[in-house]
C-alpha cells in the first residue's frame, strides 16, 4: 500500500507528487474504510464507505470526498 493524507491505500495506483489515483481500499486514520475510486487522493467516482463506529455504509457516487448518491 501507499500512504495518503488520509490513510493507507492498497490497490493499483499512480502517484504524481503526493497525489494518488487508483481503485482499491483506503483505510482511513479514523478507522473508516473506503472501497472504490481515488482521484488525486480524493474519494471520487464509484465507491463504498463504511464507518468504523456505527458500521453505517454509503454505497454510490462520491465527488471530491463527498457522497452524492
PDB file of N, CA and C in Angstrom:
ATOM      1  N   UNK A   1       0.813  -1.185   0.000  1.00  0.00           N
ATOM      2  CA  UNK A   1       0.000   0.000   0.000  1.00  0.00           C
ATOM      3  C   UNK A   1       0.860   1.253   0.000  1.00  0.00           C
ATOM      4  N   UNK A   2       0.188   2.384  -0.071  1.00  0.00           N
ATOM      5  CA  UNK A   2       0.865   3.671  -0.046  1.00  0.00           C
ATOM      6  C   UNK A   2       0.127   4.604   0.898  1.00  0.00           C
ATOM      7  N   UNK A   3       0.844   5.510   1.489  1.00  0.00           N
ATOM      8  CA  UNK A   3       0.257   6.452   2.427  1.00  0.00           C
ATOM      9  C   UNK A   3      -0.291   7.668   1.690  1.00  0.00           C
ATOM     10  N   UNK A   4      -1.516   8.068   2.049  1.00  0.00           N
ATOM     11  CA  UNK A   4      -2.102   9.303   1.536  1.00  0.00           C
ATOM     12  C   UNK A   4      -2.273  10.249   2.721  1.00  0.00           C
ATOM     13  N   UNK A   5      -2.800  11.444   2.461  1.00  0.00           N
ATOM     14  CA  UNK A   5      -3.004  12.403   3.542  1.00  0.00           C
ATOM     15  C   UNK A   5      -4.086  11.954   4.518  1.00  0.00           C
ATOM     16  N   UNK A   6      -4.889  10.935   4.143  1.00  0.00           N
ATOM     17  CA  UNK A   6      -5.999  10.492   4.982  1.00  0.00           C
ATOM     18  C   UNK A   6      -5.826   9.091   5.557  1.00  0.00           C
ATOM     19  N   UNK A   7      -4.899   8.294   4.998  1.00  0.00           N
ATOM     20  CA  UNK A   7      -4.743   6.929   5.470  1.00  0.00           C
ATOM     21  C   UNK A   7      -3.862   6.120   4.541  1.00  0.00           C
ATOM     22  N   UNK A   8      -4.075   4.798   4.567  1.00  0.00           N
ATOM     23  CA  UNK A   8      -3.282   3.871   3.751  1.00  0.00           C
ATOM     24  C   UNK A   8      -4.144   3.352   2.601  1.00  0.00           C
ATOM     25  N   UNK A   9      -3.646   3.458   1.369  1.00  0.00           N
ATOM     26  CA  UNK A   9      -4.361   2.997   0.182  1.00  0.00           C
ATOM     27  C   UNK A   9      -3.680   1.757  -0.361  1.00  0.00           C
ATOM     28  N   UNK A  10      -4.481   0.708  -0.621  1.00  0.00           N
ATOM     29  CA  UNK A  10      -3.955  -0.501  -1.253  1.00  0.00           C
ATOM     30  C   UNK A  10      -4.734  -0.758  -2.533  1.00  0.00           C
ATOM     31  N   UNK A  11      -4.028  -1.172  -3.549  1.00  0.00           N
ATOM     32  CA  UNK A  11      -4.613  -1.416  -4.852  1.00  0.00           C
ATOM     33  C   UNK A  11      -3.734  -0.778  -5.907  1.00  0.00           C
ATOM     34  N   UNK A  12      -4.028  -1.026  -7.179  1.00  0.00           N
ATOM     35  CA  UNK A  12      -3.214  -0.416  -8.235  1.00  0.00           C
ATOM     36  C   UNK A  12      -3.416   1.103  -8.237  1.00  0.00           C
ATOM     37  N   UNK A  13      -2.320   1.842  -8.375  1.00  0.00           N
ATOM     38  CA  UNK A  13      -2.417   3.300  -8.341  1.00  0.00           C
ATOM     39  C   UNK A  13      -1.264   3.930  -9.107  1.00  0.00           C
ATOM     40  N   UNK A  14      -1.443   5.199  -9.427  1.00  0.00           N
ATOM     41  CA  UNK A  14      -0.357   6.032  -9.934  1.00  0.00           C
ATOM     42  C   UNK A  14      -0.213   7.191  -8.959  1.00  0.00           C
ATOM     43  N   UNK A  15       0.991   7.714  -8.859  1.00  0.00           N
ATOM     44  CA  UNK A  15       1.250   8.810  -7.933  1.00  0.00           C
ATOM     45  C   UNK A  15       1.920   9.944  -8.699  1.00  0.00           C
ATOM     46  N   UNK A  16       1.397  11.162  -8.486  1.00  0.00           N
ATOM     47  CA  UNK A  16       2.019  12.366  -9.017  1.00  0.00           C
ATOM     48  C   UNK A  16       2.274  13.259  -7.811  1.00  0.00           C
ATOM     49  N   UNK A  17       3.538  13.381  -7.420  1.00  0.00           N
ATOM     50  CA  UNK A  17       3.853  14.092  -6.181  1.00  0.00           C
ATOM     51  C   UNK A  17       3.259  13.321  -5.018  1.00  0.00           C
ATOM     52  N   UNK A  18       2.430  13.998  -4.221  1.00  0.00           N
ATOM     53  CA  UNK A  18       1.773  13.349  -3.085  1.00  0.00           C
ATOM     54  C   UNK A  18       0.369  12.867  -3.420  1.00  0.00           C
ATOM     55  N   UNK A  19      -0.090  13.078  -4.659  1.00  0.00           N
ATOM     56  CA  UNK A  19      -1.459  12.726  -5.044  1.00  0.00           C
ATOM     57  C   UNK A  19      -1.525  11.333  -5.642  1.00  0.00           C
ATOM     58  N   UNK A  20      -2.487  10.533  -5.165  1.00  0.00           N
ATOM     59  CA  UNK A  20      -2.654   9.143  -5.580  1.00  0.00           C
ATOM     60  C   UNK A  20      -3.958   8.997  -6.370  1.00  0.00           C
ATOM     61  N   UNK A  21      -3.901   8.293  -7.500  1.00  0.00           N
ATOM     62  CA  UNK A  21      -5.082   7.970  -8.293  1.00  0.00           C
ATOM     63  C   UNK A  21      -5.096   6.468  -8.531  1.00  0.00           C
ATOM     64  N   UNK A  22      -6.249   5.828  -8.264  1.00  0.00           N
ATOM     65  CA  UNK A  22      -6.359   4.391  -8.467  1.00  0.00           C
ATOM     66  C   UNK A  22      -7.694   3.862  -8.000  1.00  0.00           C
ATOM     67  N   UNK A  23      -7.788   2.542  -7.959  1.00  0.00           N
ATOM     68  CA  UNK A  23      -9.006   1.874  -7.481  1.00  0.00           C
ATOM     69  C   UNK A  23      -8.569   0.810  -6.493  1.00  0.00           C
ATOM     70  N   UNK A  24      -9.146   0.866  -5.288  1.00  0.00           N
ATOM     71  CA  UNK A  24      -8.751  -0.084  -4.260  1.00  0.00           C
ATOM     72  C   UNK A  24      -9.405   0.238  -2.929  1.00  0.00           C
ATOM     73  N   UNK A  25      -8.642   0.054  -1.852  1.00  0.00           N
ATOM     74  CA  UNK A  25      -9.160   0.233  -0.499  1.00  0.00           C
ATOM     75  C   UNK A  25      -8.339   1.302   0.219  1.00  0.00           C
ATOM     76  N   UNK A  26      -9.047   2.283   0.789  1.00  0.00           N
ATOM     77  CA  UNK A  26      -8.419   3.328   1.587  1.00  0.00           C
ATOM     78  C   UNK A  26      -8.840   3.123   3.035  1.00  0.00           C
ATOM     79  N   UNK A  27      -7.889   2.773   3.889  1.00  0.00           N
ATOM     80  CA  UNK A  27      -8.152   2.616   5.321  1.00  0.00           C
ATOM     81  C   UNK A  27      -7.757   3.922   5.985  1.00  0.00           C
ATOM     82  N   UNK A  28      -8.789   4.676   6.398  1.00  0.00           N
ATOM     83  CA  UNK A  28      -8.551   5.999   6.949  1.00  0.00           C
ATOM     84  C   UNK A  28      -7.996   5.923   8.366  1.00  0.00           C
ATOM     85  N   UNK A  29      -7.276   6.956   8.741  1.00  0.00           N
ATOM     86  CA  UNK A  29      -6.670   7.004  10.072  1.00  0.00           C
ATOM     87  C   UNK A  29      -7.710   6.887  11.190  1.00  0.00           C
ATOM     88  N   UNK A  30      -8.955   7.328  10.936  1.00  0.00           N
ATOM     89  CA  UNK A  30     -10.022   7.278  11.942  1.00  0.00           C
ATOM     90  C   UNK A  30     -10.625   5.882  12.085  1.00  0.00           C
ATOM     91  N   UNK A  31     -10.259   4.947  11.197  1.00  0.00           N
ATOM     92  CA  UNK A  31     -10.785   3.593  11.249  1.00  0.00           C
ATOM     93  C   UNK A  31     -11.830   3.296  10.193  1.00  0.00           C
ATOM     94  N   UNK A  32     -12.383   4.333   9.553  1.00  0.00           N
ATOM     95  CA  UNK A  32     -13.342   4.131   8.471  1.00  0.00           C
ATOM     96  C   UNK A  32     -12.634   3.509   7.265  1.00  0.00           C
ATOM     97  N   UNK A  33     -13.415   2.860   6.391  1.00  0.00           N
ATOM     98  CA  UNK A  33     -12.845   2.203   5.211  1.00  0.00           C
ATOM     99  C   UNK A  33     -13.623   2.640   3.966  1.00  0.00           C
ATOM    100  N   UNK A  34     -12.883   3.035   2.933  1.00  0.00           N
ATOM    101  CA  UNK A  34     -13.471   3.383   1.645  1.00  0.00           C
ATOM    102  C   UNK A  34     -12.940   2.404   0.607  1.00  0.00           C
ATOM    103  N   UNK A  35     -13.869   1.807  -0.159  1.00  0.00           N
ATOM    104  CA  UNK A  35     -13.502   0.913  -1.261  1.00  0.00           C
ATOM    105  C   UNK A  35     -14.018   1.539  -2.544  1.00  0.00           C
ATOM    106  N   UNK A  36     -13.104   1.850  -3.444  1.00  0.00           N
ATOM    107  CA  UNK A  36     -13.552   2.438  -4.694  1.00  0.00           C
ATOM    108  C   UNK A  36     -12.469   3.252  -5.372  1.00  0.00           C
ATOM    109  N   UNK A  37     -12.912   4.265  -6.107  1.00  0.00           N
ATOM    110  CA  UNK A  37     -12.014   5.070  -6.924  1.00  0.00           C
ATOM    111  C   UNK A  37     -11.464   6.253  -6.138  1.00  0.00           C
ATOM    112  N   UNK A  38     -10.168   6.486  -6.318  1.00  0.00           N
ATOM    113  CA  UNK A  38      -9.476   7.614  -5.715  1.00  0.00           C
ATOM    114  C   UNK A  38      -8.880   8.419  -6.862  1.00  0.00           C
ATOM    115  N   UNK A  39      -9.153   9.722  -6.896  1.00  0.00           N
ATOM    116  CA  UNK A  39      -8.602  10.609  -7.918  1.00  0.00           C
ATOM    117  C   UNK A  39      -7.914  11.769  -7.199  1.00  0.00           C
ATOM    118  N   UNK A  40      -6.626  11.924  -7.447  1.00  0.00           N
ATOM    119  CA  UNK A  40      -5.840  12.970  -6.776  1.00  0.00           C
ATOM    120  C   UNK A  40      -6.015  12.921  -5.262  1.00  0.00           C
ATOM    121  N   UNK A  41      -5.969  11.706  -4.707  1.00  0.00           N
ATOM    122  CA  UNK A  41      -6.076  11.439  -3.265  1.00  0.00           C
ATOM    123  C   UNK A  41      -7.438  11.787  -2.681  1.00  0.00           C
ATOM    124  N   UNK A  42      -8.473  11.906  -3.520  1.00  0.00           N
ATOM    125  CA  UNK A  42      -9.828  12.152  -3.049  1.00  0.00           C
ATOM    126  C   UNK A  42     -10.738  11.007  -3.467  1.00  0.00           C
ATOM    127  N   UNK A  43     -11.736  10.694  -2.612  1.00  0.00           N
ATOM    128  CA  UNK A  43     -12.754   9.719  -2.973  1.00  0.00           C
ATOM    129  C   UNK A  43     -13.556  10.359  -4.102  1.00  0.00           C
ATOM    130  N   UNK A  44     -13.487   9.770  -5.285  1.00  0.00           N
ATOM    131  CA  UNK A  44     -14.129  10.391  -6.446  1.00  0.00           C
ATOM    132  C   UNK A  44     -14.487   9.296  -7.445  1.00  0.00           C
ATOM    133  N   UNK A  45     -15.797   9.101  -7.671  1.00  0.00           N
ATOM    134  CA  UNK A  45     -16.270   8.046  -8.546  1.00  0.00           C
ATOM    135  C   UNK A  45     -17.091   7.047  -7.751  1.00  0.00           C
ATOM    136  N   UNK A  46     -17.205   5.835  -8.265  1.00  0.00           N
ATOM    137  CA  UNK A  46     -17.990   4.790  -7.601  1.00  0.00           C
ATOM    138  C   UNK A  46     -17.241   4.251  -6.394  1.00  0.00           C
ATOM    139  N   UNK A  47     -17.988   4.064  -5.279  1.00  0.00           N
ATOM    140  CA  UNK A  47     -17.329   3.522  -4.098  1.00  0.00           C
ATOM    141  C   UNK A  47     -18.291   3.191  -2.974  1.00  0.00           C
ATOM    142  N   UNK A  48     -17.721   2.587  -1.926  1.00  0.00           N
ATOM    143  CA  UNK A  48     -18.461   2.231  -0.717  1.00  0.00           C
ATOM    144  C   UNK A  48     -17.664   2.717   0.488  1.00  0.00           C
ATOM    145  N   UNK A  49     -18.333   3.462   1.370  1.00  0.00           N
ATOM    146  CA  UNK A  49     -17.694   3.999   2.570  1.00  0.00           C
ATOM    147  C   UNK A  49     -18.356   3.361   3.775  1.00  0.00           C
ATOM    148  N   UNK A  50     -17.535   2.743   4.647  1.00  0.00           N
ATOM    149  CA  UNK A  50     -18.046   2.092   5.851  1.00  0.00           C
ATOM    150  C   UNK A  50     -17.484   2.790   7.075  1.00  0.00           C
ATOM    151  N   UNK A  51     -18.384   3.278   7.941  1.00  0.00           N
ATOM    152  CA  UNK A  51     -17.976   3.936   9.181  1.00  0.00           C
ATOM    153  C   UNK A  51     -17.571   2.885  10.212  1.00  0.00           C
ATOM    154  N   UNK A  52     -16.439   3.080  10.851  1.00  0.00           N
ATOM    155  CA  UNK A  52     -15.913   2.107  11.809  1.00  0.00           C
ATOM    156  C   UNK A  52     -16.810   1.976  13.037  1.00  0.00           C
ATOM    157  N   UNK A  53     -17.295   3.085  13.567  1.00  0.00           N
ATOM    158  CA  UNK A  53     -18.049   3.057  14.827  1.00  0.00           C
ATOM    159  C   UNK A  53     -19.459   2.524  14.680  1.00  0.00           C
ATOM    160  N   UNK A  54     -20.165   2.936  13.627  1.00  0.00           N
ATOM    161  CA  UNK A  54     -21.572   2.568  13.501  1.00  0.00           C
ATOM    162  C   UNK A  54     -21.817   1.458  12.485  1.00  0.00           C
ATOM    163  N   UNK A  55     -20.810   1.148  11.670  1.00  0.00           N
ATOM    164  CA  UNK A  55     -20.933   0.186  10.569  1.00  0.00           C
ATOM    165  C   UNK A  55     -21.910   0.672   9.496  1.00  0.00           C
ATOM    166  N   UNK A  56     -22.345   1.958   9.569  1.00  0.00           N
ATOM    167  CA  UNK A  56     -23.180   2.533   8.517  1.00  0.00           C
ATOM    168  C   UNK A  56     -22.403   2.491   7.210  1.00  0.00           C
ATOM    169  N   UNK A  57     -23.104   2.179   6.112  1.00  0.00           N
ATOM    170  CA  UNK A  57     -22.461   2.037   4.807  1.00  0.00           C
ATOM    171  C   UNK A  57     -23.102   2.993   3.802  1.00  0.00           C
ATOM    172  N   UNK A  58     -22.264   3.736   3.086  1.00  0.00           N
ATOM    173  CA  UNK A  58     -22.707   4.570   1.979  1.00  0.00           C
ATOM    174  C   UNK A  58     -22.187   3.926   0.700  1.00  0.00           C
ATOM    175  N   UNK A  59     -23.086   3.628  -0.236  1.00  0.00           N
ATOM    176  CA  UNK A  59     -22.690   2.974  -1.480  1.00  0.00           C
ATOM    177  C   UNK A  59     -23.230   3.790  -2.638  1.00  0.00           C
ATOM    178  N   UNK A  60     -22.333   4.231  -3.527  1.00  0.00           N
ATOM    179  CA  UNK A  60     -22.773   5.011  -4.675  1.00  0.00           C
ATOM    180  C   UNK A  60     -21.642   5.845  -5.238  1.00  0.00           C
ATOM    181  N   UNK A  61     -21.951   7.116  -5.514  1.00  0.00           N
ATOM    182  CA  UNK A  61     -21.004   8.007  -6.179  1.00  0.00           C
ATOM    183  C   UNK A  61     -20.468   9.049  -5.210  1.00  0.00           C
ATOM    184  N   UNK A  62     -19.173   9.277  -5.296  1.00  0.00           N
ATOM    185  CA  UNK A  62     -18.502  10.294  -4.482  1.00  0.00           C
ATOM    186  C   UNK A  62     -17.878  11.326  -5.418  1.00  0.00           C
ATOM    187  N   UNK A  63     -17.908  12.592  -4.987  1.00  0.00           N
ATOM    188  CA  UNK A  63     -17.252  13.663  -5.736  1.00  0.00           C
ATOM    189  C   UNK A  63     -16.432  14.489  -4.756  1.00  0.00           C
ATOM    190  N   UNK A  64     -15.139  14.540  -4.964  1.00  0.00           N
ATOM    191  CA  UNK A  64     -14.225  15.323  -4.107  1.00  0.00           C
ATOM    192  C   UNK A  64     -14.463  15.044  -2.629  1.00  0.00           C
ATOM    193  N   UNK A  65     -14.468  13.766  -2.248  1.00  0.00           N
ATOM    194  CA  UNK A  65     -14.625  13.294  -0.869  1.00  0.00           C
ATOM    195  C   UNK A  65     -16.036  13.431  -0.304  1.00  0.00           C
ATOM    196  N   UNK A  66     -17.028  13.767  -1.132  1.00  0.00           N
ATOM    197  CA  UNK A  66     -18.397  13.935  -0.660  1.00  0.00           C
ATOM    198  C   UNK A  66     -19.290  12.890  -1.326  1.00  0.00           C
ATOM    199  N   UNK A  67     -20.107  12.200  -0.513  1.00  0.00           N
ATOM    200  CA  UNK A  67     -21.063  11.224  -1.040  1.00  0.00           C
ATOM    201  C   UNK A  67     -22.210  11.994  -1.698  1.00  0.00           C
ATOM    202  N   UNK A  68     -22.461  11.715  -2.978  1.00  0.00           N
ATOM    203  CA  UNK A  68     -23.525  12.418  -3.693  1.00  0.00           C
ATOM    204  C   UNK A  68     -24.666  11.492  -4.116  1.00  0.00           C
ATOM    205  N   UNK A  69     -24.558  10.223  -3.793  1.00  0.00           N
ATOM    206  CA  UNK A  69     -25.673   9.316  -4.062  1.00  0.00           C
ATOM    207  C   UNK A  69     -25.394   8.208  -5.013  1.00  0.00           C
TER     208      UNK A  69
END
